[in-house]
């Protein structure tokens, strides 16, 4: 299952500097899938009799939802990764194991990412939201638009300003591990072994009934619910091990720039190329000082090595992210039945379109390509410097931040236009 991949990382003090938690994720998806970056404000829902439409099913709504920013495949309701106004970040991974993947439509793991962000104001509360919904509605359904069947169980990395949680699932069963310091990553395999801080109440009994665990030896979630030799897990050549090595290489000095470079690493396979590639990336700075803002960087375009990480900060009255919002298409007929497109609709948003044109130049490795990449890096470096200044000086110009992400995408598009037309 290695081609169907993602990687999510978190680094906490003392592995980082300046008492910050750093979250990062590459979303590796089918190479022709467009990922958009979208913002939804906080909302109050007075009519709780109205159900909430997720990607495939409807669920009960809650009285209040938090403001969120998402990086998501443009065809679905949920998200691959994102953050909320309270500094909670979530990314998910596809995982497989002994428990059969459900063919019936239920909540996608990506739906659970969004729901956790909308309803949880801490990492632990978001985890609680996800496991409660998992118990009530289950997980399942095609995770790909079109006719390719692509289904899986999910693992999640959930972080806030104080801690992180790893949540890994097998059907309705799950285990969670609390991370309070150091580094941790997840990839496309179960990775929770014997350190289990919270679990489904029937998880061990079910494993015993299936003959996966004898009830005597120490319980190892990854070994029991998958086919992993967990003793060899940290020395295998896969992306999970490579990601852990990259985190540990910089342990003690990890910054958000470090996380960006890890997501750009191609030799490790973290920055993926091929039929499945890194379609979008995210890095977040979560200061433990609550007086400082959390800052979330998104690419909204494929290949982080040839993309610009652009900052987003939650403030009131944020401008809509028009340059990274995809066109919408009617997905249901008059009786609410989902429609099948004969071919995939064109979901490319304005930034994606210009970035595609830029990639054609970058692939040629000409002098023009070098100039364009230099300009992209210069813009990104200026943005990084500006965000670091906000964190150091503890000063936020709210009227400027309202348009921050939108202005950054405008500047990026301007670079592409000037090189494509020249």
Short mmCIF file of C-alpha atoms in Angstrom, two decimals:
data_model
loop_
_atom_site.label_atom_id
_atom_site.label_comp_id
_atom_site.label_asym_id
_atom_site.label_seq_id
_atom_site.Cartn_x
_atom_site.Cartn_y
_atom_site.Cartn_z
CA UNK A 1 0.00 0.00 0.00
CA UNK A 2 3.09 2.27 -0.02
CA UNK A 3 2.00 4.23 -3.16
CA UNK A 4 -1.18 5.38 -1.34
CA UNK A 5 0.61 7.57 1.09
CA UNK A 6 0.86 10.58 3.35
CA UNK A 7 3.12 11.68 6.18
CA UNK A 8 2.26 13.77 9.24
CA UNK A 9 4.76 15.09 11.78
CA UNK A 10 4.80 16.88 15.11
CA UNK A 11 7.69 18.26 17.15
CA UNK A 12 7.29 19.51 20.72
CA UNK A 13 9.68 21.13 23.19
CA UNK A 14 12.47 20.35 23.94
CA UNK A 15 12.86 19.14 20.33
CA UNK A 16 11.87 22.62 19.07
CA UNK A 17 13.05 26.13 19.89
CA UNK A 18 11.17 29.04 21.50
CA UNK A 19 8.60 26.79 23.23
CA UNK A 20 6.67 26.06 20.07
CA UNK A 21 4.91 22.97 18.79
CA UNK A 22 5.49 22.47 15.06
CA UNK A 23 2.99 20.43 13.01
CA UNK A 24 3.52 19.38 9.39
CA UNK A 25 1.82 17.23 6.77
CA UNK A 26 2.19 16.23 3.15
CA UNK A 27 -1.02 15.07 1.50
CA UNK A 28 -0.18 12.41 -1.08
CA UNK A 29 -3.11 11.78 -3.38
CA UNK A 30 -3.85 10.81 -7.04
CA UNK A 31 -1.73 13.04 -9.27
CA UNK A 32 -4.69 14.59 -11.13
CA UNK A 33 -6.61 15.54 -7.97
CA UNK A 34 -6.88 19.24 -7.11
CA UNK A 35 -6.57 20.30 -3.48
CA UNK A 36 -8.04 23.61 -2.36
CA UNK A 37 -7.43 25.78 0.71
CA UNK A 38 -10.73 27.04 2.13
CA UNK A 39 -11.90 28.94 5.22
CA UNK A 40 -15.18 28.51 7.10
CA UNK A 41 -16.13 30.97 9.86
CA UNK A 42 -17.48 29.96 13.26
CA UNK A 43 -21.22 29.34 13.23
CA UNK A 44 -24.19 28.88 15.54
CA UNK A 45 -26.72 26.23 14.47
CA UNK A 46 -30.14 26.95 15.94
CA UNK A 47 -32.10 24.26 14.11
CA UNK A 48 -30.55 21.02 15.31
CA UNK A 49 -33.27 19.02 13.54
CA UNK A 50 -31.45 19.79 10.28
CA UNK A 51 -28.80 17.18 9.65
CA UNK A 52 -25.27 17.95 8.52
CA UNK A 53 -24.33 16.66 5.06
CA UNK A 54 -20.84 15.18 4.99
CA UNK A 55 -19.28 13.56 1.90
CA UNK A 56 -21.61 10.55 1.77
CA UNK A 57 -23.91 10.53 4.79
CA UNK A 58 -25.82 12.93 7.02
CA UNK A 59 -25.14 13.20 10.74
CA UNK A 60 -26.49 15.16 13.72
CA UNK A 61 -25.42 18.80 13.87
CA UNK A 62 -24.07 20.48 17.03
CA UNK A 63 -25.12 23.89 18.44
CA UNK A 64 -21.80 25.61 17.64
CA UNK A 65 -18.87 25.04 15.27
CA UNK A 66 -15.47 26.74 15.33
CA UNK A 67 -13.77 28.67 12.54
CA UNK A 68 -11.55 26.38 10.44
CA UNK A 69 -9.09 26.51 7.56
CA UNK A 70 -8.79 23.34 5.48
CA UNK A 71 -6.63 21.86 2.77
CA UNK A 72 -8.89 19.35 1.06
CA UNK A 73 -9.48 17.42 -2.16
CA UNK A 74 -11.88 19.76 -3.93
CA UNK A 75 -14.56 17.13 -4.58
CA UNK A 76 -15.40 16.24 -0.98
CA UNK A 77 -16.75 17.75 2.24
CA UNK A 78 -13.96 16.79 4.63
CA UNK A 79 -10.24 17.57 4.56
CA UNK A 80 -6.81 15.98 4.47
CA UNK A 81 -5.49 18.50 7.00
CA UNK A 82 -6.37 21.76 8.64
CA UNK A 83 -6.59 23.89 11.76
CA UNK A 84 -9.18 25.69 13.85
CA UNK A 85 -9.32 29.05 15.62
CA UNK A 86 -8.22 27.45 18.91
CA UNK A 87 -4.91 26.20 17.54
CA UNK A 88 -5.93 22.58 16.98
CA UNK A 89 -4.36 20.92 13.91
CA UNK A 90 -5.28 17.51 12.47
CA UNK A 91 -3.90 15.39 9.63
CA UNK A 92 -4.94 11.86 8.68
CA UNK A 93 -3.32 8.86 7.00
CA UNK A 94 -4.63 5.81 5.18
CA UNK A 95 -3.93 2.57 7.06
CA UNK A 96 -4.79 -1.07 6.45
CA UNK A 97 -4.66 -4.17 8.65
CA UNK A 98 -6.44 -7.35 9.64
CA UNK A 99 -9.84 -5.71 10.08
CA UNK A 100 -11.71 -5.53 6.76
CA UNK A 101 -12.35 -2.10 5.24
CA UNK A 102 -16.08 -1.36 5.06
CA UNK A 103 -17.52 -1.07 1.54
CA UNK A 104 -20.59 0.83 2.73
CA UNK A 105 -20.64 4.61 2.66
CA UNK A 106 -20.08 6.10 6.09
CA UNK A 107 -17.83 8.89 7.36
CA UNK A 108 -14.54 9.23 5.52
CA UNK A 109 -11.43 9.76 7.60
CA UNK A 110 -11.25 13.15 5.90
CA UNK A 111 -14.77 13.95 7.16
CA UNK A 112 -13.58 13.08 10.66
CA UNK A 113 -10.66 15.51 10.31
CA UNK A 114 -13.05 18.38 9.57
CA UNK A 115 -15.53 17.35 12.25
CA UNK A 116 -12.77 17.15 14.86
CA UNK A 117 -11.65 20.67 13.96
CA UNK A 118 -15.16 22.09 13.90
CA UNK A 119 -16.10 20.62 17.28
CA UNK A 120 -12.93 20.32 19.39
CA UNK A 121 -11.16 23.29 20.98
CA UNK A 122 -8.28 21.14 22.28
CA UNK A 123 -6.48 18.15 20.79
CA UNK A 124 -7.99 15.82 23.38
CA UNK A 125 -11.51 17.10 22.77
CA UNK A 126 -11.06 16.74 19.01
CA UNK A 127 -9.95 13.15 19.56
CA UNK A 128 -13.05 12.59 21.68
CA UNK A 129 -15.24 13.98 18.89
CA UNK A 130 -13.68 11.64 16.33
CA UNK A 131 -13.98 8.43 18.38
CA UNK A 132 -17.58 9.23 19.36
CA UNK A 133 -18.52 9.78 15.70
CA UNK A 134 -16.61 6.65 14.70
CA UNK A 135 -18.67 4.62 17.18
CA UNK A 136 -21.97 6.17 16.07
CA UNK A 137 -21.56 6.31 12.28
CA UNK A 138 -18.53 4.15 11.37
CA UNK A 139 -15.91 4.85 8.71
CA UNK A 140 -16.07 3.83 5.06
CA UNK A 141 -16.67 4.85 1.48
CA UNK A 142 -14.60 5.54 -1.63
CA UNK A 143 -11.85 8.06 -0.91
CA UNK A 144 -11.36 8.84 -4.59
CA UNK A 145 -13.48 10.79 -7.04
CA UNK A 146 -14.52 8.81 -10.08
CA UNK A 147 -14.47 5.10 -10.73
CA UNK A 148 -11.26 4.07 -8.98
CA UNK A 149 -12.12 2.35 -5.68
CA UNK A 150 -9.79 3.57 -2.94
CA UNK A 151 -10.89 2.81 0.63
CA UNK A 152 -9.03 2.54 3.90
CA UNK A 153 -9.07 2.91 7.66
CA UNK A 154 -7.47 5.98 9.19
CA UNK A 155 -4.88 7.20 11.61
CA UNK A 156 -4.77 10.78 12.86
CA UNK A 157 -2.21 13.14 14.35
CA UNK A 158 -3.95 15.81 16.45
CA UNK A 159 -1.99 18.67 18.00
CA UNK A 160 -2.64 21.87 19.94
CA UNK A 161 -0.48 24.38 21.83
CA UNK A 162 0.25 21.94 24.67
CA UNK A 163 0.31 18.37 23.43
CA UNK A 164 -0.39 15.96 20.59
CA UNK A 165 -2.33 12.74 20.23
CA UNK A 166 -1.93 9.85 17.82
CA UNK A 167 -5.22 8.09 17.08
CA UNK A 168 -5.16 4.89 15.03
CA UNK A 169 -8.19 2.90 13.94
CA UNK A 170 -9.20 -0.52 12.65
CA UNK A 171 -12.87 -0.40 11.73
CA UNK A 172 -14.61 0.88 14.86
CA UNK A 173 -11.74 -0.14 17.13
CA UNK A 174 -9.03 2.32 18.05
CA UNK A 175 -6.06 3.14 20.23
CA UNK A 176 -4.64 6.55 21.17
CA UNK A 177 -1.19 7.63 22.35
CA UNK A 178 -0.50 10.95 24.08
CA UNK A 179 2.63 12.86 23.03
CA UNK A 180 3.83 15.54 25.45
CA UNK A 181 7.41 16.12 24.30
CA UNK A 182 9.94 15.24 21.60
CA UNK A 183 8.99 14.14 18.08
CA UNK A 184 6.42 11.81 16.56
CA UNK A 185 5.26 10.99 13.05
CA UNK A 186 2.68 8.79 11.36
CA UNK A 187 2.61 7.31 7.89
CA UNK A 188 0.60 4.56 6.19
CA UNK A 189 0.92 1.95 8.91
CA UNK A 190 -0.26 1.44 12.45
CA UNK A 191 2.47 2.75 14.75
CA UNK A 192 1.03 2.62 18.28
CA UNK A 193 2.63 -0.36 19.98
CA UNK A 194 2.47 -0.87 23.78
CA UNK A 195 2.14 2.78 24.90
CA UNK A 196 -1.64 3.11 24.82
CA UNK A 197 -3.14 5.98 26.79
CA UNK A 198 -6.76 5.59 25.70
CA UNK A 199 -8.58 2.86 23.78
CA UNK A 200 -11.87 1.44 22.58
CA UNK A 201 -13.30 -0.45 25.60
CA UNK A 202 -13.71 -3.69 23.61
CA UNK A 203 -10.51 -3.45 21.55
CA UNK A 204 -8.54 -6.12 23.41
CA UNK A 205 -11.46 -8.50 23.85
CA UNK A 206 -12.25 -8.33 20.11
CA UNK A 207 -8.63 -9.09 19.24
CA UNK A 208 -8.69 -12.04 21.61
CA UNK A 209 -11.92 -13.39 20.06
CA UNK A 210 -10.37 -13.18 16.57
CA UNK A 211 -7.27 -15.06 17.72
CA UNK A 212 -4.95 -12.11 17.11
CA UNK A 213 -3.90 -11.87 20.76
CA UNK A 214 -3.61 -14.60 23.37
CA UNK A 215 -4.52 -12.34 26.29
CA UNK A 216 -1.24 -13.11 28.06
CA UNK A 217 1.62 -11.31 26.38
CA UNK A 218 1.88 -7.53 26.51
CA UNK A 219 -0.69 -5.97 24.18
CA UNK A 220 0.84 -4.34 21.09
CA UNK A 221 -1.80 -2.53 19.02
CA UNK A 222 0.16 -2.33 15.73
CA UNK A 223 1.31 -5.95 15.94
CA UNK A 224 -2.16 -7.19 16.85
CA UNK A 225 -4.32 -5.26 14.38
CA UNK A 226 -1.91 -5.33 11.43
CA UNK A 227 0.80 -7.62 10.10
CA UNK A 228 3.73 -5.50 11.32
CA UNK A 229 6.80 -6.77 13.08
CA UNK A 230 6.97 -3.80 15.42
CA UNK A 231 10.46 -4.73 16.58
CA UNK A 232 11.69 -3.99 13.05
CA UNK A 233 9.43 -0.98 12.48
CA UNK A 234 12.09 1.66 13.21
CA UNK A 235 14.78 0.09 11.01
CA UNK A 236 12.70 -0.63 7.90
CA UNK A 237 13.35 1.48 4.78
CA UNK A 238 9.79 2.81 4.58
CA UNK A 239 8.66 6.43 4.86
CA UNK A 240 7.63 6.07 8.51
CA UNK A 241 11.20 5.24 9.48
CA UNK A 242 12.69 7.83 7.11
CA UNK A 243 10.42 10.53 8.51
CA UNK A 244 11.41 9.65 12.07
CA UNK A 245 15.09 9.87 11.10
CA UNK A 246 14.59 13.32 9.57
CA UNK A 247 12.87 14.57 12.73
CA UNK A 248 15.59 13.17 14.97
CA UNK A 249 18.36 14.61 12.80
CA UNK A 250 17.20 18.11 13.85
CA UNK A 251 15.94 17.26 17.34
CA UNK A 252 16.53 20.15 19.72
CA UNK A 253 16.63 22.77 16.96
CA UNK A 254 13.42 22.17 15.00
CA UNK A 255 11.79 25.29 13.58
CA UNK A 256 8.96 25.71 11.10
CA UNK A 257 11.61 26.12 8.37
CA UNK A 258 12.99 22.72 9.40
CA UNK A 259 9.54 21.18 8.97
CA UNK A 260 9.19 22.78 5.53
CA UNK A 261 12.50 21.21 4.47
CA UNK A 262 11.41 17.78 5.77
CA UNK A 263 8.22 17.99 3.70
CA UNK A 264 10.34 18.90 0.65
CA UNK A 265 12.66 15.91 1.05
CA UNK A 266 12.52 13.70 -2.04
CA UNK A 267 15.22 11.04 -1.31
CA UNK A 268 13.20 9.82 1.69
CA UNK A 269 10.00 9.58 -0.35
CA UNK A 270 8.32 12.12 1.95
CA UNK A 271 7.88 14.46 -1.04
CA UNK A 272 6.28 11.93 -3.35
CA UNK A 273 6.32 11.80 -7.16
CA UNK A 274 4.41 9.55 -9.57
CA UNK A 275 0.80 8.43 -9.93
CA UNK A 276 0.40 9.35 -6.28
CA UNK A 277 2.20 12.58 -5.47
CA UNK A 278 2.32 15.27 -2.82
CA UNK A 279 -0.69 17.33 -3.92
CA UNK A 280 -0.56 19.84 -1.02
CA UNK A 281 1.38 20.59 2.15
CA UNK A 282 0.83 22.28 5.50
CA UNK A 283 3.08 23.47 8.34
CA UNK A 284 1.80 25.08 11.56
CA UNK A 285 3.49 26.98 14.38
CA UNK A 286 1.65 26.50 17.70
CA UNK A 287 3.29 28.71 20.38
CA UNK A 288 2.75 27.49 23.91
CA UNK A 289 2.32 31.15 24.93
CA UNK A 290 -1.41 31.70 24.39
CA UNK A 291 -0.83 35.44 23.82
CA UNK A 292 0.90 34.62 20.54
CA UNK A 293 -1.05 33.66 17.40
CA UNK A 294 -0.87 30.24 15.81
CA UNK A 295 0.37 30.51 12.21
CA UNK A 296 -0.57 27.97 9.53
CA UNK A 297 1.27 27.70 6.20
CA UNK A 298 -0.37 26.07 3.16
CA UNK A 299 0.83 25.49 -0.39
CA UNK A 300 -2.50 24.72 -2.11
CA UNK A 301 -0.41 23.30 -4.98
CA UNK A 302 1.50 20.06 -5.69
CA UNK A 303 5.18 19.42 -4.93
CA UNK A 304 6.29 21.51 -1.94
CA UNK A 305 9.78 21.77 -3.46
CA UNK A 306 8.26 23.87 -6.24
CA UNK A 307 5.53 25.61 -4.26
CA UNK A 308 5.29 28.54 -1.87
CA UNK A 309 4.25 28.06 1.77
CA UNK A 310 1.85 30.91 2.51
CA UNK A 311 0.71 31.98 6.02
CA UNK A 312 -2.80 32.07 7.44
CA UNK A 313 -3.71 33.50 10.86
CA UNK A 314 -7.19 33.39 12.43
CA UNK A 315 -8.65 36.87 13.02
CA UNK A 316 -12.24 38.15 12.72
CA UNK A 317 -13.70 38.90 9.28
CA UNK A 318 -11.12 37.02 7.21
CA UNK A 319 -11.33 37.57 3.45
CA UNK A 320 -12.52 34.57 1.48
CA UNK A 321 -9.67 32.60 -0.09
CA UNK A 322 -10.81 33.04 -3.68
CA UNK A 323 -7.54 32.11 -5.37
CA UNK A 324 -7.46 28.67 -3.73
CA UNK A 325 -11.21 27.90 -3.87
CA UNK A 326 -12.22 25.46 -6.60
CA UNK A 327 -15.33 25.76 -8.80
CA UNK A 328 -18.34 23.96 -7.37
CA UNK A 329 -20.53 21.47 -9.22
CA UNK A 330 -23.98 20.12 -8.45
CA UNK A 331 -23.43 16.61 -7.10
CA UNK A 332 -27.04 15.57 -6.49
CA UNK A 333 -30.22 15.38 -8.51
CA UNK A 334 -33.66 16.54 -7.37
CA UNK A 335 -34.19 13.51 -5.12
CA UNK A 336 -30.83 13.79 -3.42
CA UNK A 337 -29.11 10.97 -5.27
CA UNK A 338 -25.40 11.49 -5.88
CA UNK A 339 -24.52 11.94 -9.53
CA UNK A 340 -21.61 10.26 -11.32
CA UNK A 341 -19.62 12.36 -13.74
CA UNK A 342 -18.59 10.63 -16.96
CA UNK A 343 -15.29 12.44 -16.64
CA UNK A 344 -13.80 14.40 -13.76
CA UNK A 345 -14.94 18.03 -13.76
CA UNK A 346 -12.24 20.70 -13.95
CA UNK A 347 -11.73 21.66 -10.31
CA UNK A 348 -8.58 23.73 -10.78
CA UNK A 349 -8.64 26.95 -8.77
CA UNK A 350 -6.84 30.10 -10.01
CA UNK A 351 -3.60 29.45 -8.09
CA UNK A 352 -3.51 25.82 -9.24
CA UNK A 353 -3.95 26.84 -12.89
CA UNK A 354 -1.08 29.35 -12.80
CA UNK A 355 1.10 26.92 -10.85
CA UNK A 356 0.56 24.26 -13.54
CA UNK A 357 1.77 26.69 -16.20
CA UNK A 358 4.77 27.53 -14.02
CA UNK A 359 5.66 23.84 -13.60
CA UNK A 360 6.01 23.50 -17.38
CA UNK A 361 8.76 26.15 -17.23
CA UNK A 362 10.36 24.75 -14.07
CA UNK A 363 10.57 21.29 -15.67
CA UNK A 364 12.76 22.69 -18.46
CA UNK A 365 15.47 23.82 -16.01
CA UNK A 366 16.25 26.92 -18.09
CA UNK A 367 17.55 30.27 -16.85
CA UNK A 368 13.91 31.44 -16.75
CA UNK A 369 13.10 28.47 -14.49
CA UNK A 370 15.93 29.41 -12.12
CA UNK A 371 14.77 33.03 -12.00
CA UNK A 372 11.18 32.01 -11.24
CA UNK A 373 12.21 29.57 -8.50
CA UNK A 374 14.48 32.23 -6.99
CA UNK A 375 11.55 34.67 -6.94
CA UNK A 376 9.32 32.06 -5.30
CA UNK A 377 11.92 31.40 -2.60
CA UNK A 378 12.43 35.14 -2.08
CA UNK A 379 8.69 35.65 -1.54
CA UNK A 380 8.55 32.72 0.86
CA UNK A 381 11.61 33.91 2.79
CA UNK A 382 10.05 37.36 3.21
CA UNK A 383 6.84 35.78 4.48
CA UNK A 384 8.74 33.59 6.94
CA UNK A 385 10.64 36.64 8.20
CA UNK A 386 7.43 38.63 8.59
CA UNK A 387 5.74 35.81 10.55
CA UNK A 388 8.77 35.37 12.80
CA UNK A 389 8.68 39.11 13.49
CA UNK A 390 5.04 38.82 14.59
CA UNK A 391 5.96 36.03 17.01
CA UNK A 392 9.02 37.82 18.39
CA UNK A 393 7.45 41.26 18.71
CA UNK A 394 4.05 39.98 19.83
CA UNK A 395 2.33 42.50 17.58
CA UNK A 396 -0.45 41.68 15.13
CA UNK A 397 -1.89 44.17 12.63
CA UNK A 398 -5.36 42.67 12.40
CA UNK A 399 -6.42 44.84 9.44
CA UNK A 400 -3.49 43.44 7.46
CA UNK A 401 -3.92 39.83 8.61
CA UNK A 402 -7.52 39.79 7.34
CA UNK A 403 -6.16 39.69 3.77
CA UNK A 404 -2.88 37.90 4.53
CA UNK A 405 -3.39 34.57 2.75
CA UNK A 406 -5.27 36.14 -0.15
CA UNK A 407 -2.51 38.71 -0.67
CA UNK A 408 0.17 36.01 -0.56
CA UNK A 409 -1.57 34.01 -3.28
CA UNK A 410 -1.88 37.18 -5.37
CA UNK A 411 1.87 37.74 -5.03
CA UNK A 412 2.58 34.12 -5.97
CA UNK A 413 0.32 34.29 -9.02
CA UNK A 414 2.06 37.51 -10.06
CA UNK A 415 5.40 35.67 -10.13
CA UNK A 416 3.95 32.93 -12.32
CA UNK A 417 2.26 35.37 -14.71
CA UNK A 418 5.40 37.47 -15.21
CA UNK A 419 7.47 34.40 -16.13
CA UNK A 420 4.86 32.54 -18.18
CA UNK A 421 4.07 35.57 -20.38
CA UNK A 422 7.67 36.76 -20.83
#
